[in-house]
PDB file of C-alpha atoms in Angstrom:
ATOM      1  CA  MET A   1     124.083 -34.854  80.471  1.00 42.00           C
ATOM      2  CA  PRO A   2     127.355 -35.417  78.608  1.00 47.00           C
ATOM      3  CA  MET A   3     130.329 -33.945  80.437  1.00 44.00           C
ATOM      4  CA  ASP A   4     131.437 -31.839  77.465  1.00 49.00           C
ATOM      5  CA  GLN A   5     128.050 -30.050  77.430  1.00 50.00           C
ATOM      6  CA  ALA A   6     128.366 -29.134  81.103  1.00 53.00           C
ATOM      7  CA  GLU A   7     131.750 -27.563  80.561  1.00 74.00           C
ATOM      8  CA  LEU A   8     131.075 -25.676  77.335  1.00 83.00           C
ATOM      9  CA  THR A   9     132.136 -22.056  77.606  1.00 89.00           C
ATOM     10  CA  THR A  10     130.773 -19.036  75.798  1.00 90.00           C
ATOM     11  CA  GLU A  11     134.107 -18.713  73.979  1.00 91.00           C
ATOM     12  CA  GLN A  12     133.916 -22.320  72.722  1.00 94.00           C
ATOM     13  CA  VAL A  13     130.331 -21.883  71.549  1.00 96.00           C
ATOM     14  CA  LEU A  14     131.130 -18.633  69.741  1.00 95.00           C
ATOM     15  CA  LYS A  15     133.927 -20.309  67.748  1.00 95.00           C
ATOM     16  CA  ARG A  16     131.262 -22.232  65.834  1.00 96.00           C
ATOM     17  CA  ASP A  17     130.258 -21.297  62.320  1.00 96.00           C
ATOM     18  CA  ILE A  18     126.486 -21.080  62.095  1.00 96.00           C
ATOM     19  CA  PRO A  19     124.977 -21.519  58.599  1.00 95.00           C
ATOM     20  CA  TRP A  20     122.937 -18.292  58.630  1.00 96.00           C
ATOM     21  CA  GLU A  21     122.449 -18.411  54.826  1.00 95.00           C
ATOM     22  CA  THR A  22     120.787 -21.834  55.116  1.00 95.00           C
ATOM     23  CA  TYR A  23     118.353 -20.424  57.675  1.00 95.00           C
ATOM     24  CA  MET A  24     117.506 -17.614  55.286  1.00 95.00           C
ATOM     25  CA  THR A  25     116.907 -19.941  52.315  1.00 94.00           C
ATOM     26  CA  THR A  26     114.580 -22.018  54.503  1.00 94.00           C
ATOM     27  CA  LYS A  27     112.830 -18.777  55.574  1.00 94.00           C
ATOM     28  CA  LEU A  28     113.736 -19.188  59.255  1.00 95.00           C
ATOM     29  CA  ILE A  29     115.448 -15.788  59.188  1.00 95.00           C
ATOM     30  CA  THR A  30     114.737 -12.832  56.915  1.00 96.00           C
ATOM     31  CA  GLY A  31     117.103 -11.192  54.461  1.00 96.00           C
ATOM     32  CA  THR A  32     117.367  -8.228  56.830  1.00 96.00           C
ATOM     33  CA  GLY A  33     118.094 -10.612  59.702  1.00 96.00           C
ATOM     34  CA  LEU A  34     120.851 -12.241  57.664  1.00 97.00           C
ATOM     35  CA  GLN A  35     122.413  -8.829  56.874  1.00 97.00           C
ATOM     36  CA  LEU A  36     122.375  -7.860  60.556  1.00 97.00           C
ATOM     37  CA  LEU A  37     123.902 -11.191  61.592  1.00 97.00           C
ATOM     38  CA  ARG A  38     126.661 -10.952  58.976  1.00 96.00           C
ATOM     39  CA  ARG A  39     127.458  -7.427  60.145  1.00 97.00           C
ATOM     40  CA  TYR A  40     127.567  -8.473  63.833  1.00 97.00           C
ATOM     41  CA  ASP A  41     128.817 -12.049  63.965  1.00 96.00           C
ATOM     42  CA  LYS A  42     132.558 -12.701  64.520  1.00 96.00           C
ATOM     43  CA  LYS A  43     133.323  -8.973  64.834  1.00 96.00           C
ATOM     44  CA  ALA A  44     135.345  -7.132  67.485  1.00 95.00           C
ATOM     45  CA  GLU A  45     133.529  -6.111  70.669  1.00 93.00           C
ATOM     46  CA  SER A  46     134.095  -2.386  69.964  1.00 95.00           C
ATOM     47  CA  TYR A  47     132.538  -2.741  66.498  1.00 97.00           C
ATOM     48  CA  ARG A  48     129.550  -4.701  67.868  1.00 97.00           C
ATOM     49  CA  ALA A  49     129.107  -2.122  70.643  1.00 97.00           C
ATOM     50  CA  GLN A  50     128.742   0.583  67.970  1.00 97.00           C
ATOM     51  CA  LEU A  51     126.196  -1.538  66.053  1.00 98.00           C
ATOM     52  CA  LEU A  52     124.176  -2.028  69.251  1.00 97.00           C
ATOM     53  CA  ASP A  53     124.337   1.694  70.044  1.00 96.00           C
ATOM     54  CA  ASP A  54     123.112   2.533  66.534  1.00 96.00           C
ATOM     55  CA  ASP A  55     120.503  -0.180  66.031  1.00 96.00           C
ATOM     56  CA  GLY A  56     120.278  -2.319  69.187  1.00 97.00           C
ATOM     57  CA  PRO A  57     116.544  -3.161  69.025  1.00 97.00           C
ATOM     58  CA  ALA A  58     116.943  -4.551  65.488  1.00 97.00           C
ATOM     59  CA  TYR A  59     119.633  -6.951  66.732  1.00 97.00           C
ATOM     60  CA  VAL A  60     117.528  -7.945  69.740  1.00 97.00           C
ATOM     61  CA  HIS A  61     114.611  -8.603  67.379  1.00 96.00           C
ATOM     62  CA  VAL A  62     116.781 -10.894  65.209  1.00 97.00           C
ATOM     63  CA  PHE A  63     118.168 -12.771  68.227  1.00 97.00           C
ATOM     64  CA  VAL A  64     114.718 -13.284  69.798  1.00 96.00           C
ATOM     65  CA  SER A  65     113.255 -14.368  66.439  1.00 96.00           C
ATOM     66  CA  ILE A  66     115.979 -16.999  66.051  1.00 97.00           C
ATOM     67  CA  LEU A  67     115.347 -18.320  69.565  1.00 96.00           C
ATOM     68  CA  ARG A  68     111.621 -18.453  68.805  1.00 95.00           C
ATOM     69  CA  ASP A  69     111.866 -20.115  65.369  1.00 95.00           C
ATOM     70  CA  ILE A  70     115.044 -22.240  65.298  1.00 95.00           C
ATOM     71  CA  PHE A  71     115.388 -25.272  67.544  1.00 93.00           C
ATOM     72  CA  LYS A  72     118.816 -26.631  66.554  1.00 95.00           C
ATOM     73  CA  GLU A  73     120.696 -26.849  69.850  1.00 95.00           C
ATOM     74  CA  GLU A  74     124.028 -25.555  68.487  1.00 95.00           C
ATOM     75  CA  THR A  75     122.339 -22.455  67.054  1.00 97.00           C
ATOM     76  CA  VAL A  76     120.319 -21.818  70.225  1.00 97.00           C
ATOM     77  CA  GLU A  77     123.514 -22.081  72.308  1.00 96.00           C
ATOM     78  CA  TYR A  78     125.251 -19.712  69.902  1.00 97.00           C
ATOM     79  CA  VAL A  79     122.572 -17.010  69.980  1.00 97.00           C
ATOM     80  CA  LEU A  80     122.225 -17.257  73.770  1.00 97.00           C
ATOM     81  CA  SER A  81     126.011 -16.850  74.003  1.00 97.00           C
ATOM     82  CA  LEU A  82     125.880 -13.785  71.723  1.00 97.00           C
ATOM     83  CA  ILE A  83     123.190 -12.224  73.942  1.00 97.00           C
ATOM     84  CA  ASP A  84     125.041 -13.206  77.116  1.00 96.00           C
ATOM     85  CA  GLU A  85     128.242 -11.638  75.806  1.00 95.00           C
ATOM     86  CA  MET A  86     126.352  -8.492  74.760  1.00 96.00           C
ATOM     87  CA  LEU A  87     124.776  -8.119  78.227  1.00 97.00           C
ATOM     88  CA  THR A  88     127.953  -9.041  80.118  1.00 95.00           C
ATOM     89  CA  ALA A  89     129.842  -6.285  78.276  1.00 95.00           C
ATOM     90  CA  ASN A  90     127.094  -3.805  79.199  1.00 96.00           C
ATOM     91  CA  PRO A  91     124.165  -4.941  81.405  1.00 96.00           C
ATOM     92  CA  LYS A  92     122.271  -1.715  80.556  1.00 95.00           C
ATOM     93  CA  ARG A  93     121.689  -3.194  77.093  1.00 97.00           C
ATOM     94  CA  ALA A  94     118.953  -5.308  78.695  1.00 96.00           C
ATOM     95  CA  ARG A  95     116.780  -2.216  78.154  1.00 95.00           C
ATOM     96  CA  LEU A  96     116.951  -2.912  74.400  1.00 96.00           C
ATOM     97  CA  PHE A  97     114.575  -5.849  74.995  1.00 95.00           C
ATOM     98  CA  HIS A  98     111.912  -3.329  76.061  1.00 94.00           C
ATOM     99  CA  ASP A  99     112.300  -0.892  73.174  1.00 94.00           C
ATOM    100  CA  LYS A 100     109.044   0.448  71.713  1.00 93.00           C
ATOM    101  CA  SER A 101     110.048  -0.711  68.217  1.00 92.00           C
ATOM    102  CA  ILE A 102     109.782  -4.348  69.356  1.00 91.00           C
ATOM    103  CA  ALA A 103     106.826  -3.874  71.710  1.00 89.00           C
ATOM    104  CA  ASN A 104     104.810  -6.437  69.714  1.00 87.00           C
ATOM    105  CA  GLU A 105     107.468  -9.103  70.314  1.00 86.00           C
ATOM    106  CA  ASP A 106     107.112 -11.403  73.288  1.00 90.00           C
ATOM    107  CA  THR A 107     110.747 -11.079  74.308  1.00 92.00           C
ATOM    108  CA  TYR A 108     110.318 -13.195  77.453  1.00 92.00           C
ATOM    109  CA  GLU A 109     108.728 -16.305  75.936  1.00 93.00           C
ATOM    110  CA  PRO A 110     111.712 -17.871  74.107  1.00 94.00           C
ATOM    111  CA  PHE A 111     113.919 -17.601  77.206  1.00 95.00           C
ATOM    112  CA  LEU A 112     111.188 -18.880  79.522  1.00 93.00           C
ATOM    113  CA  ARG A 113     110.606 -21.881  77.245  1.00 93.00           C
ATOM    114  CA  LEU A 114     114.347 -22.590  77.032  1.00 94.00           C
ATOM    115  CA  LEU A 115     114.659 -22.675  80.857  1.00 89.00           C
ATOM    116  CA  TRP A 116     113.109 -26.148  80.669  1.00 88.00           C
ATOM    117  CA  LYS A 117     114.596 -27.361  77.390  1.00 83.00           C
ATOM    118  CA  GLY A 118     117.992 -28.411  76.206  1.00 79.00           C
ATOM    119  CA  ASN A 119     121.223 -28.710  78.105  1.00 90.00           C
ATOM    120  CA  TRP A 120     122.648 -26.909  81.113  1.00 90.00           C
ATOM    121  CA  LEU A 121     124.329 -24.169  79.047  1.00 93.00           C
ATOM    122  CA  ILE A 122     121.011 -23.279  77.390  1.00 95.00           C
ATOM    123  CA  GLN A 123     119.124 -23.296  80.696  1.00 94.00           C
ATOM    124  CA  GLU A 124     121.757 -21.352  82.620  1.00 93.00           C
ATOM    125  CA  LYS A 125     122.128 -18.658  79.947  1.00 95.00           C
ATOM    126  CA  SER A 126     118.341 -18.345  79.559  1.00 95.00           C
ATOM    127  CA  CYS A 127     118.007 -17.827  83.309  1.00 94.00           C
ATOM    128  CA  LYS A 128     120.778 -15.214  83.424  1.00 95.00           C
ATOM    129  CA  ILE A 129     119.444 -13.306  80.389  1.00 96.00           C
ATOM    130  CA  LEU A 130     115.830 -13.403  81.605  1.00 95.00           C
ATOM    131  CA  SER A 131     116.906 -12.063  85.004  1.00 94.00           C
ATOM    132  CA  LEU A 132     118.693  -9.122  83.368  1.00 95.00           C
ATOM    133  CA  ILE A 133     115.800  -8.385  80.990  1.00 94.00           C
ATOM    134  CA  VAL A 134     113.256  -8.501  83.821  1.00 92.00           C
ATOM    135  CA  SER A 135     115.326  -6.193  86.015  1.00 91.00           C
ATOM    136  CA  ALA A 136     115.579  -3.670  83.154  1.00 91.00           C
ATOM    137  CA  ARG A 137     111.856  -3.551  82.431  1.00 88.00           C
ATOM    138  CA  PRO A 138     110.248  -0.108  82.427  1.00 86.00           C
ATOM    139  CA  LYS A 139     107.747   0.797  85.116  1.00 76.00           C
ATOM    140  CA  VAL A 140     104.055   0.355  84.271  1.00 66.00           C
ATOM    141  CA  GLN A 141     102.328   3.615  83.369  1.00 58.00           C
ATOM    142  CA  ASP A 142      98.924   4.528  81.951  1.00 51.00           C
ATOM    143  CA  GLY A 143      97.754   1.027  81.006  1.00 52.00           C
ATOM    144  CA  VAL A 144     101.013   0.060  79.342  1.00 50.00           C
ATOM    145  CA  THR A 145     102.321  -3.364  80.359  1.00 49.00           C
ATOM    146  CA  THR A 146     105.906  -4.103  81.278  1.00 45.00           C
ATOM    147  CA  ASN A 147     106.461  -5.619  77.826  1.00 48.00           C
ATOM    148  CA  GLY A 148     105.790  -2.236  76.264  1.00 46.00           C
ATOM    149  CA  ALA A 149     102.519  -3.283  74.601  1.00 45.00           C
ATOM    150  CA  THR A 150      99.247  -1.647  75.594  1.00 46.00           C
ATOM    151  CA  SER A 151      97.029  -3.672  77.885  1.00 45.00           C
ATOM    152  CA  ASP A 152      94.279  -3.897  75.253  1.00 45.00           C
ATOM    153  CA  SER A 153      96.744  -5.394  72.766  1.00 47.00           C
ATOM    154  CA  LYS A 154      95.303  -8.365  70.856  1.00 47.00           C
ATOM    155  CA  LYS A 155      98.596 -10.255  70.862  1.00 54.00           C
ATOM    156  CA  LYS A 156      99.269 -12.551  73.821  1.00 63.00           C
ATOM    157  CA  SER A 157     102.368 -11.510  75.698  1.00 73.00           C
ATOM    158  CA  THR A 158     104.049 -13.315  78.559  1.00 81.00           C
ATOM    159  CA  ALA A 159     103.179 -11.480  81.775  1.00 83.00           C
ATOM    160  CA  ILE A 160     105.960 -10.517  84.130  1.00 83.00           C
ATOM    161  CA  ASP A 161     104.327 -12.673  86.833  1.00 85.00           C
ATOM    162  CA  GLU A 162     104.678 -15.747  84.587  1.00 87.00           C
ATOM    163  CA  VAL A 163     108.339 -14.923  83.960  1.00 86.00           C
ATOM    164  CA  LEU A 164     109.150 -14.488  87.648  1.00 86.00           C
ATOM    165  CA  LYS A 165     107.231 -17.656  88.555  1.00 88.00           C
ATOM    166  CA  GLY A 166     109.117 -19.577  85.831  1.00 87.00           C
ATOM    167  CA  LEU A 167     112.481 -18.280  87.037  1.00 87.00           C
ATOM    168  CA  VAL A 168     111.718 -19.208  90.660  1.00 86.00           C
ATOM    169  CA  GLU A 169     110.473 -22.687  89.680  1.00 88.00           C
ATOM    170  CA  TRP A 170     113.581 -23.294  87.554  1.00 86.00           C
ATOM    171  CA  LEU A 171     115.931 -22.090  90.298  1.00 85.00           C
ATOM    172  CA  ARG A 172     114.091 -24.214  92.882  1.00 82.00           C
ATOM    173  CA  ALA A 173     114.420 -27.260  90.602  1.00 83.00           C
ATOM    174  CA  GLN A 174     118.178 -26.635  90.276  1.00 78.00           C
ATOM    175  CA  VAL A 175     118.613 -26.448  94.049  1.00 74.00           C
ATOM    176  CA  CYS A 176     116.750 -29.737  94.486  1.00 74.00           C
ATOM    177  CA  ILE A 177     118.834 -31.613  91.918  1.00 62.00           C
TER     178      ILE A 177
END
C-alpha cells in the first residue's frame, strides 16, 4: 500500500472534484442523482444538514447507488468520505439507511463488498459506516426484515447476519496483519 494512501484524510479526499456530469452522460448516475449531488457537494455543513433533514433518504439512495455502480477508487473514496462526514456530524442519520422509501435497496451490500476491496481508507470507512448503519437498524416486527423489506420480498437483500459476520471477519483480518 502506498504511504500516501494510508495517510489520506477525509478533508484531502473531499477537496477532489468528481466529474458527476460524466457519470450522468454514461448513465452511471441519473439526472435526479446529479441534481442532488450538485445541491449537496462542496456546500457548508449547515446547508447539507438542512438537505438531509428535508430529503435524507434520497441522498442516501444516490450515495449507495454510486457505491454499487461506480468502481473508480477516487470516486468511491469521495462518496465514502461524504457519508462518513454526514454520520460523524450526526450519527442518528444512520437511520436514513433504513428508511421505507429505500427499503428495496440493499444498503449493506456495497459497504460489505468494499470491506475487502481497495485501499485502507476505503476499507476503514466502509467498516465504520457499516457499523453505524447496523446499530441504527429498526427492530424486526411482523415479518419485516431489518433492511425494511418484507420477508417474502423477491429481491435478494444482504441479511444482518452476513453483515455482522463480514465485519467480524474483516476486523479479525486487520488484527492479524
